[in-house]
Amino acid sequence: MTTTHLASTPRQSGARAVYELLRERIITGTLAPGERLTEPVLAATLGVSRTPVREALRLLQAEALVVELPTGGVRVAPLDVADARRVYDVRARLEGLLARDACERAARADVARLARLVDLMDVVRDHDEEVLRVGGQFHREIEALADNAWCSALLRQIRGHVDRYRALAARERVGTTDHVDEHRAVADAIAAGDPDEAERVMRAHIDRSAALAERALTPPPAPPPT
Amino acid sequence: MTTTHLASTPRQSGARAVYELLRERIITGTLAPGERLTEPVLAATLGVSRTPVREALRLLQAEALVVELPTGGVRVAPLDVADARRVYDVRARLEGLLARDACERAARADVARLARLVDLMDVVRDHDEEVLRVGGQFHREIEALADNAWCSALLRQIRGHVDRYRALAARERVGTTDHVDEHRAVADAIAAGDPDEAERVMRAHIDRSAALAERALTPPPAPPPT
DNA sequence: GGTTGCGCACTTGTATACAGGTAGAGGTGG
DNA sequence: CCACCTCTACCTGTATACAAGTGCGCAACC
């Protein structure tokens, strides 16, 4: 971590707490898409004054988790399934860039650590829960290696929205085998010191996740005859 | 413009005005990197109360144009030249994605319009000022065609930072000829309906811009003997 | 003279008070 | 019965008031 001047301060003010809480609730769907958020109600509910609530709403607004109403005030950002693809498209590019950067900075020990994570993922490949957990760890590891604060900051925003869609697709069916293989491909590219390949493979990986998410998000059309 | 639920509201409240003003001043360098911003001073200067100032600062904070101090309060985000490359890296991916989307949506008339912009750019190729202006228009045109609100929103943030570095490199020396050619390559790829190529070429274009900016930002080392 | 301790001024964070404006409900007239 | 108008209640945006914490300077003491 050399160039860190964003996201440097973990201070917990009341406003920050409100922000975190609302963010969580929006992402998990506790606060429904399109729901109007009124400051007095939120303030009363959370036991603070309107001021910290407003601060939190501004932060959320900048993240597009809430949208401004023409008349003032905000509501929880609507969830348009058609937009999911766009969100994943952006995520694919950002994570691809991270994979490239990680590749260019990874030391031998880092490569080994990534390999271990993939192996572990392979071991637990039958337990979706674990696959998801270890997989997430893999992505975070790459993010840490990349040490690209800019990309990370943007990715954090995008991830919030990705997680919204995930929460919507109740149980995301992970193509476990492919998932592990794709991660291994990324790890291999990094091990081989091939940044172009690392970026390409990571991007392809996210693209495939996007396709799965897209399917999970559009079950209505026609339940295929078993 | 079909899927627009972000950036939909142009309401001009005082807070918004403060935000726009401070943003402008930070980007142009009127407010120096690292400078401490105190709410009472800003409020008095701008003739408003602390409340709208705080709102504006939160927005700027979410954009990383100001950074939180450990003790509370904010200062203008420092400008680390080493980070310029990272910012351009992200921009390259985002604009690349936009080029792809634009390619997939462009109608014949759109293609013609892009071609005209490139031709115009070629005509004025000797006037840097004009090249920059028309070039910017070209990029905005592609952004509009792409109709990818997500990408646009993130790009807006990144552009703010790009512009900071630009303002720093007082007179960005545009490799005019290359610049025009690169734009033409993008337009051609879109005309040919080749999204992969459009993305690739656009990304390469920004990468080259990054290299130029990087040179412009590091004049100290050694003035090459003419 | 250097160092240490105290005190002050300033700043942030939060709460409250106030004015303008909007939407919605209800009543009245056609 | 429907449409229009009015009135009310609420919500946002802004300003101000208040409390706590921090850093800095000054002065006294070693």
XYZ file of C-alpha atoms (C1' of nucleotides) in Angstrom:
512
model
C 0.000 0.000 0.000
C 2.054 2.916 -1.181
C -0.289 5.449 -2.742
C -3.147 5.694 -0.336
C -4.759 9.019 -0.013
C -8.287 7.971 -0.604
C -10.215 5.945 1.897
C -7.667 6.695 4.552
C -9.918 7.656 7.422
C -12.025 5.157 9.327
C -13.513 7.700 11.717
C -16.919 6.667 12.971
C -19.155 9.644 13.274
C -22.874 9.306 13.620
C -23.353 10.311 10.019
C -20.982 7.575 8.924
C -22.900 5.028 10.912
C -26.145 6.140 9.318
C -24.507 5.908 5.918
C -23.261 2.381 6.502
C -26.599 1.263 7.839
C -28.656 2.702 5.015
C -26.195 1.396 2.458
C -26.495 -2.080 3.882
C -30.257 -1.934 3.930
C -30.498 -0.697 0.385
C -28.148 -3.367 -0.905
C -29.860 -6.202 0.896
C -33.255 -4.935 -0.152
C -34.499 -4.188 3.349
C -35.208 -0.802 1.883
C -37.127 -1.533 -1.278
C -36.150 -0.100 -4.658
C -38.127 3.019 -5.401
C -39.036 3.535 -1.756
C -39.178 7.132 -0.711
C -36.800 8.088 2.067
C -37.887 11.005 4.205
C -35.422 12.633 6.511
C -37.658 13.121 9.550
C -38.695 9.475 9.533
C -35.161 8.191 9.158
C -33.936 10.562 11.834
C -36.593 9.462 14.293
C -36.073 5.795 13.494
C -32.340 5.972 13.953
C -32.502 8.283 16.926
C -30.470 11.119 15.472
C -31.280 14.496 14.043
C -31.836 15.277 10.400
C -28.328 16.584 9.953
C -26.406 13.288 9.990
C -29.184 11.725 7.958
C -28.756 14.332 5.267
C -25.017 13.762 5.191
C -25.541 10.067 4.729
C -28.060 10.643 1.964
C -25.617 12.854 0.099
C -23.007 10.137 0.214
C -25.494 7.565 -0.994
C -26.613 9.912 -3.698
C -23.077 10.284 -4.988
C -22.973 6.508 -5.142
C -26.290 6.383 -6.996
C -27.827 4.156 -4.355
C -30.485 6.791 -3.902
C -31.747 9.147 -6.564
C -32.873 12.701 -6.218
C -36.526 13.432 -6.827
C -37.456 16.359 -9.044
C -39.197 17.921 -6.089
C -36.283 17.400 -3.765
C -35.674 14.550 -1.412
C -34.596 11.100 -2.479
C -35.795 7.590 -2.966
C -33.992 4.285 -3.129
C -32.619 3.856 -6.631
C -34.895 1.693 -8.775
C -33.535 -1.667 -9.821
C -33.741 -2.084 -13.549
C -32.791 -5.603 -14.513
C -31.825 -4.327 -17.932
C -29.103 -2.306 -16.223
C -27.547 -5.302 -14.523
C -25.578 -6.092 -17.636
C -24.152 -2.599 -17.741
C -23.075 -2.796 -14.133
C -21.333 -6.076 -14.756
C -19.734 -4.657 -17.892
C -18.100 -1.941 -15.852
C -17.119 -4.353 -13.138
C -15.490 -6.618 -15.695
C -13.272 -3.793 -16.933
C -12.324 -2.615 -13.483
C -11.525 -6.065 -12.148
C -9.687 -6.809 -15.358
C -7.521 -3.799 -14.763
C -6.914 -4.916 -11.201
C -5.842 -8.335 -12.405
C -3.373 -6.695 -14.755
C -1.946 -4.494 -12.039
C -1.799 -7.400 -9.638
C 0.083 -9.361 -12.238
C 2.631 -6.625 -12.634
C 3.255 -6.371 -8.913
C 2.872 -9.911 -7.669
C 5.862 -11.388 -5.930
C 6.519 -15.110 -5.771
C 4.849 -15.389 -2.387
C 1.745 -13.661 -3.720
C 1.496 -16.068 -6.608
C 1.694 -18.958 -4.184
C -1.023 -17.481 -2.039
C -3.330 -17.130 -5.020
C -2.643 -20.704 -6.052
C -3.484 -21.886 -2.558
C -6.780 -20.019 -2.669
C -7.687 -21.672 -5.942
C -6.760 -25.081 -4.567
C -8.878 -24.443 -1.522
C -11.721 -23.399 -3.747
C -11.365 -26.624 -5.638
C -11.514 -28.620 -2.450
C -14.798 -27.047 -1.388
C -16.213 -26.964 -4.885
C -19.330 -28.817 -3.856
C -20.342 -26.319 -1.203
C -21.680 -23.240 -2.910
C -21.477 -21.216 0.256
C -17.781 -21.903 0.638
C -17.040 -21.439 -3.042
C -18.560 -18.002 -2.886
C -16.619 -17.134 0.256
C -13.236 -18.302 -0.966
C -13.932 -16.842 -4.378
C -14.580 -13.485 -2.824
C -11.346 -13.772 -0.918
C -9.541 -14.455 -4.176
C -10.905 -11.283 -5.723
C -10.015 -9.242 -2.682
C -6.526 -10.656 -2.696
C -6.049 -9.539 -6.267
C -7.435 -6.153 -5.430
C -4.959 -5.807 -2.602
C -2.099 -6.870 -4.821
C -3.062 -4.420 -7.529
C -2.722 -1.569 -5.061
C -4.735 0.675 -7.335
C -6.687 2.928 -5.030
C -8.534 4.562 -7.884
C -9.790 1.420 -9.358
C -10.647 0.063 -5.937
C -12.676 3.107 -5.030
C -14.749 2.848 -8.163
C -15.067 -0.867 -7.813
C -16.443 -0.434 -4.328
C -19.260 1.637 -5.747
C -19.977 -0.832 -8.497
C -19.868 -3.744 -6.097
C -22.609 -2.144 -4.061
C -24.860 -2.285 -7.070
C -23.740 -5.735 -8.093
C -24.641 -6.937 -4.631
C -28.080 -5.432 -5.023
C -28.725 -7.582 -8.043
C -27.255 -10.561 -6.272
C -29.594 -10.072 -3.360
C -32.393 -9.994 -5.867
C -31.428 -13.271 -7.493
C -32.041 -15.036 -4.229
C -29.712 -17.985 -4.647
C -27.231 -17.295 -7.354
C -26.536 -20.621 -8.981
C -22.781 -20.797 -9.249
C -21.450 -22.850 -12.080
C -19.011 -24.191 -9.529
C -16.729 -26.112 -11.826
C -16.375 -23.325 -14.331
C -15.989 -20.874 -11.492
C -12.982 -22.685 -10.084
C -11.462 -23.158 -13.494
C -11.841 -19.523 -14.339
C -10.161 -18.465 -11.145
C -7.374 -20.867 -11.843
C -6.922 -19.360 -15.264
C -6.514 -15.949 -13.660
C -4.045 -17.264 -11.130
C -2.096 -19.019 -13.856
C -1.886 -15.903 -15.978
C -0.572 -13.975 -13.008
C 1.866 -16.739 -12.187
C 3.036 -16.659 -15.786
C 3.532 -12.922 -15.544
C 1.267 -12.229 -18.491
C -0.702 -9.058 -17.705
C -2.640 -9.025 -20.964
C -3.807 -12.544 -20.383
C -4.603 -11.851 -16.747
C -6.802 -8.947 -17.701
C -8.459 -10.832 -20.525
C -9.217 -13.897 -18.445
C -10.515 -11.941 -15.492
C -12.771 -9.953 -17.725
C -14.078 -13.107 -19.346
C -14.691 -14.536 -15.901
C -16.842 -11.604 -14.866
C -18.618 -11.657 -18.199
C -19.610 -15.218 -17.539
C -20.789 -14.314 -14.052
C -22.851 -11.595 -15.665
C -24.482 -14.104 -17.971
C -25.354 -16.312 -15.015
C -26.730 -13.400 -13.065
C -28.735 -12.333 -16.068
C -30.318 -15.756 -16.305
C -31.032 -15.783 -12.582
C -32.673 -12.394 -12.866
C -35.030 -13.320 -15.674
C -36.836 -16.503 -14.606
C -40.305 -15.271 -15.645
C -40.350 -16.033 -19.405
C -40.826 -19.779 -19.485
C -39.940 -22.450 -16.931
C -38.219 -25.045 -19.123
C -40.038 -28.393 -19.188
C -38.104 -30.840 -17.029
C -31.640 7.859 -23.784
C -33.747 5.018 -22.484
C -32.407 3.963 -19.113
C -31.804 7.120 -17.245
C -32.340 7.063 -13.568
C -29.089 8.489 -12.523
C -28.243 12.090 -13.150
C -31.821 12.838 -13.931
C -32.373 15.912 -11.818
C -30.894 19.280 -12.697
C -32.374 21.117 -9.739
C -30.259 24.058 -8.715
C -30.172 24.386 -4.989
C -27.633 26.485 -3.198
C -25.767 23.395 -2.101
C -25.532 22.254 -5.703
C -24.155 25.604 -6.714
C -21.530 25.423 -3.990
C -20.655 21.933 -5.115
C -20.234 22.962 -8.739
C -18.163 25.965 -7.790
C -15.817 24.115 -5.462
C -15.486 21.292 -7.946
C -14.514 23.713 -10.653
C -11.995 25.435 -8.433
C -10.406 22.210 -7.309
C -10.095 20.924 -10.854
C -8.624 24.120 -12.217
C -6.273 24.380 -9.288
C -7.708 27.621 -7.927
C -7.949 25.638 -4.742
C -4.511 24.145 -4.323
C -3.964 20.433 -3.727
C -3.622 19.727 -0.037
C -5.246 22.995 0.938
C -7.371 22.778 4.022
C -11.003 23.710 3.518
C -12.770 25.052 6.575
C -16.504 25.319 6.570
C -16.891 28.710 8.233
C -14.501 30.327 5.783
C -16.143 28.786 2.746
C -19.561 29.684 4.038
C -18.607 33.289 4.637
C -16.840 33.563 1.293
C -19.751 32.174 -0.651
C -22.351 33.994 1.372
C -24.240 30.943 2.575
C -24.461 29.061 5.829
C -22.400 26.048 6.762
C -25.157 23.626 5.888
C -24.990 23.807 2.084
C -21.217 23.902 2.333
C -21.208 20.655 4.232
C -23.478 19.041 1.688
C -21.167 20.087 -1.100
C -18.142 18.779 0.760
C -19.781 15.389 1.217
C -20.433 15.160 -2.482
C -16.865 16.144 -3.251
C -15.648 13.659 -0.698
C -17.533 10.841 -2.386
C -15.807 11.892 -5.580
C -12.420 11.898 -3.868
C -11.824 15.512 -4.829
C -11.440 16.257 -1.141
C -10.154 13.881 1.486
C -11.199 13.563 5.083
C -8.676 14.513 7.723
C -8.149 12.195 10.670
C -9.299 14.988 12.949
C -12.373 15.710 10.897
C -12.801 18.275 8.196
C -11.365 17.978 4.738
C -8.644 19.208 2.476
C -8.292 19.309 -1.267
C -7.096 15.916 -2.446
C -3.332 15.880 -3.009
C -2.170 15.460 -6.584
C 0.237 12.604 -6.898
C 1.719 12.513 -10.364
C 2.362 8.815 -9.911
C -1.381 8.332 -9.727
C -2.049 10.000 -13.049
C -1.331 6.787 -14.851
C -3.849 4.924 -12.771
C -6.526 7.480 -13.441
C -5.893 7.248 -17.162
C -5.912 3.455 -16.947
C -9.401 3.520 -15.560
C -10.511 6.115 -18.048
C -9.195 4.005 -20.884
C -11.325 1.056 -19.827
C -14.446 3.097 -19.293
C -14.186 4.964 -22.557
C -13.330 1.730 -24.284
C -16.548 0.248 -22.986
C -18.448 3.298 -24.155
C -16.972 2.950 -27.627
C -18.122 -0.649 -27.714
C -21.631 0.224 -26.616
C -21.754 3.109 -29.046
C -20.728 0.735 -31.787
C -23.529 -1.631 -30.946
C -26.140 1.093 -31.011
C -24.962 3.465 -33.677
C -27.341 4.055 -36.542
C -26.185 5.129 -39.975
C -26.803 8.773 -39.180
C -24.691 8.482 -36.058
C -21.820 7.011 -37.996
C -22.022 9.872 -40.431
C -21.980 12.394 -37.635
C -18.874 10.841 -36.131
C -17.178 10.849 -39.507
C -17.989 14.513 -39.942
C -16.483 15.296 -36.551
C -13.283 13.531 -37.501
C -13.155 15.357 -40.813
C -13.664 18.630 -39.034
C -10.924 17.729 -36.626
C -8.658 17.060 -39.554
C -9.426 20.438 -41.063
C -8.459 22.281 -37.898
C -5.554 20.000 -37.123
C -3.114 22.888 -36.896
C -5.023 24.714 -34.204
C -4.541 22.875 -30.945
C -7.343 24.756 -29.305
C -9.811 23.616 -31.925
C -8.491 20.070 -32.043
C -9.062 19.766 -28.334
C -12.552 21.225 -28.626
C -13.695 19.047 -31.506
C -11.989 16.054 -29.982
C -13.904 16.537 -26.787
C -17.096 16.756 -28.782
C -16.226 13.462 -30.447
C -15.843 11.761 -27.112
C -19.076 13.206 -25.822
C -20.854 12.075 -28.941
C -19.719 8.527 -28.371
C -20.741 8.736 -24.755
C -24.205 9.851 -25.796
C -24.479 7.056 -28.328
C -23.404 4.454 -25.798
C -26.305 5.408 -23.569
C -24.648 3.685 -20.644
C -25.582 5.751 -17.631
C -23.460 3.667 -15.305
C -20.325 4.060 -17.238
C -21.018 7.729 -17.824
C -21.487 8.406 -14.148
C -18.180 6.817 -13.269
C -16.480 8.461 -16.172
C -17.653 11.839 -14.984
C -15.847 11.255 -11.720
C -12.709 10.106 -13.427
C -12.789 12.991 -15.867
C -12.744 15.398 -12.974
C -9.433 13.966 -11.883
C -8.086 13.729 -15.385
C -8.843 17.395 -15.813
C -6.922 18.168 -12.662
C -3.804 16.635 -14.144
C -4.482 18.412 -17.418
C -4.702 21.720 -15.651
C -1.382 20.903 -14.076
C 0.344 20.186 -17.366
C -0.283 23.734 -18.418
C -0.292 23.323 -22.172
C -0.827 19.742 -23.068
C 1.095 19.133 -26.247
C -1.295 17.305 -28.479
C 0.296 15.042 -31.027
C -2.240 16.497 -33.413
C -1.687 14.177 -36.323
C -1.816 11.032 -34.227
C -4.762 12.404 -32.360
C -6.828 12.809 -35.488
C -5.776 9.447 -36.831
C -6.683 7.728 -33.609
C -10.093 9.283 -33.589
C -10.562 8.227 -37.164
C -9.666 4.687 -36.240
C -12.379 4.711 -33.598
C -14.911 6.134 -36.003
C -13.959 3.573 -38.613
C -14.336 0.685 -36.206
C -17.773 1.915 -35.250
C -18.671 2.411 -38.891
C -17.523 -1.127 -39.585
C -19.680 -2.363 -36.743
C -16.774 -4.026 -34.973
C -17.281 -3.535 -31.209
C -14.117 -5.366 -30.188
C -12.039 -3.211 -32.443
C -13.842 -0.055 -31.334
C -13.076 -0.811 -27.705
C -9.496 -1.788 -28.435
C -8.754 1.279 -30.500
C -10.386 3.676 -28.087
C -8.451 2.195 -25.233
C -5.232 2.464 -27.163
C -6.058 6.077 -27.923
C -6.478 6.937 -24.266
C -3.365 4.999 -23.395
C -1.425 7.168 -25.785
C -2.969 10.274 -24.282
C -1.852 8.982 -20.926
C 1.695 8.622 -22.143
C 1.652 12.193 -23.427
C 0.223 13.478 -20.195
C 2.803 11.536 -18.263
C 5.582 13.194 -20.228
C 4.021 16.595 -19.770
C 3.802 16.018 -16.050
C 7.435 15.045 -15.575
C 9.536 17.728 -17.230
C 12.058 18.007 -14.374
C 14.491 15.079 -15.026
C 16.562 16.310 -17.968
C 15.725 18.705 -20.792
C 16.854 16.710 -23.833
C 19.646 18.405 -25.763
C 18.174 19.881 -28.905
C 17.573 28.476 27.231
C 14.806 24.460 26.756
C 10.873 22.150 28.110
C 6.534 21.394 29.953
C 2.001 22.629 31.262
C -2.035 25.463 30.879
C -5.465 28.015 28.380
C -7.600 29.827 24.405
C -9.432 30.095 19.945
C -11.076 27.473 16.338
C -13.246 23.708 14.088
C -16.172 20.038 13.507
C -20.385 17.395 14.494
C -25.108 17.587 16.001
C -29.413 19.512 17.106
C -33.085 22.709 16.495
C -35.708 26.590 14.419
C -37.684 28.755 10.370
C -39.422 29.678 5.547
C -40.855 28.132 1.081
C -43.080 24.925 -1.709
C -45.576 20.596 -3.085
C -48.629 16.995 -3.026
C -52.668 15.233 -1.600
C -57.219 15.219 0.440
C -61.530 17.017 0.808
C -65.215 19.896 -0.293
C -68.039 22.442 -3.619
C -70.034 23.678 -7.920
C -71.344 22.327 -12.560
C -71.067 11.894 -10.942
C -67.076 14.331 -12.247
C -64.000 18.111 -12.284
C -61.894 21.851 -10.225
C -60.369 24.528 -6.577
C -58.769 25.331 -1.963
C -56.736 24.326 2.164
C -53.882 21.725 5.048
C -50.184 18.979 6.476
C -45.705 17.600 5.416
C -41.136 17.760 3.651
C -37.133 19.838 2.007
C -33.578 23.426 2.126
C -31.288 26.826 4.902
C -29.835 29.129 8.849
C -28.504 29.332 13.554
C -27.359 27.586 18.205
C -24.799 24.436 21.136
C -21.287 21.020 22.915
C -17.067 18.564 22.512
C -12.489 17.814 20.881
C -7.962 19.494 18.934
C -4.073 21.996 18.091
C -1.360 26.026 19.018
C 0.692 29.573 21.458
C 2.181 31.602 25.503
C 4.008 31.659 29.723
C 6.084 29.878 33.680
C 9.266 26.720 35.567
C 13.338 23.708 35.674
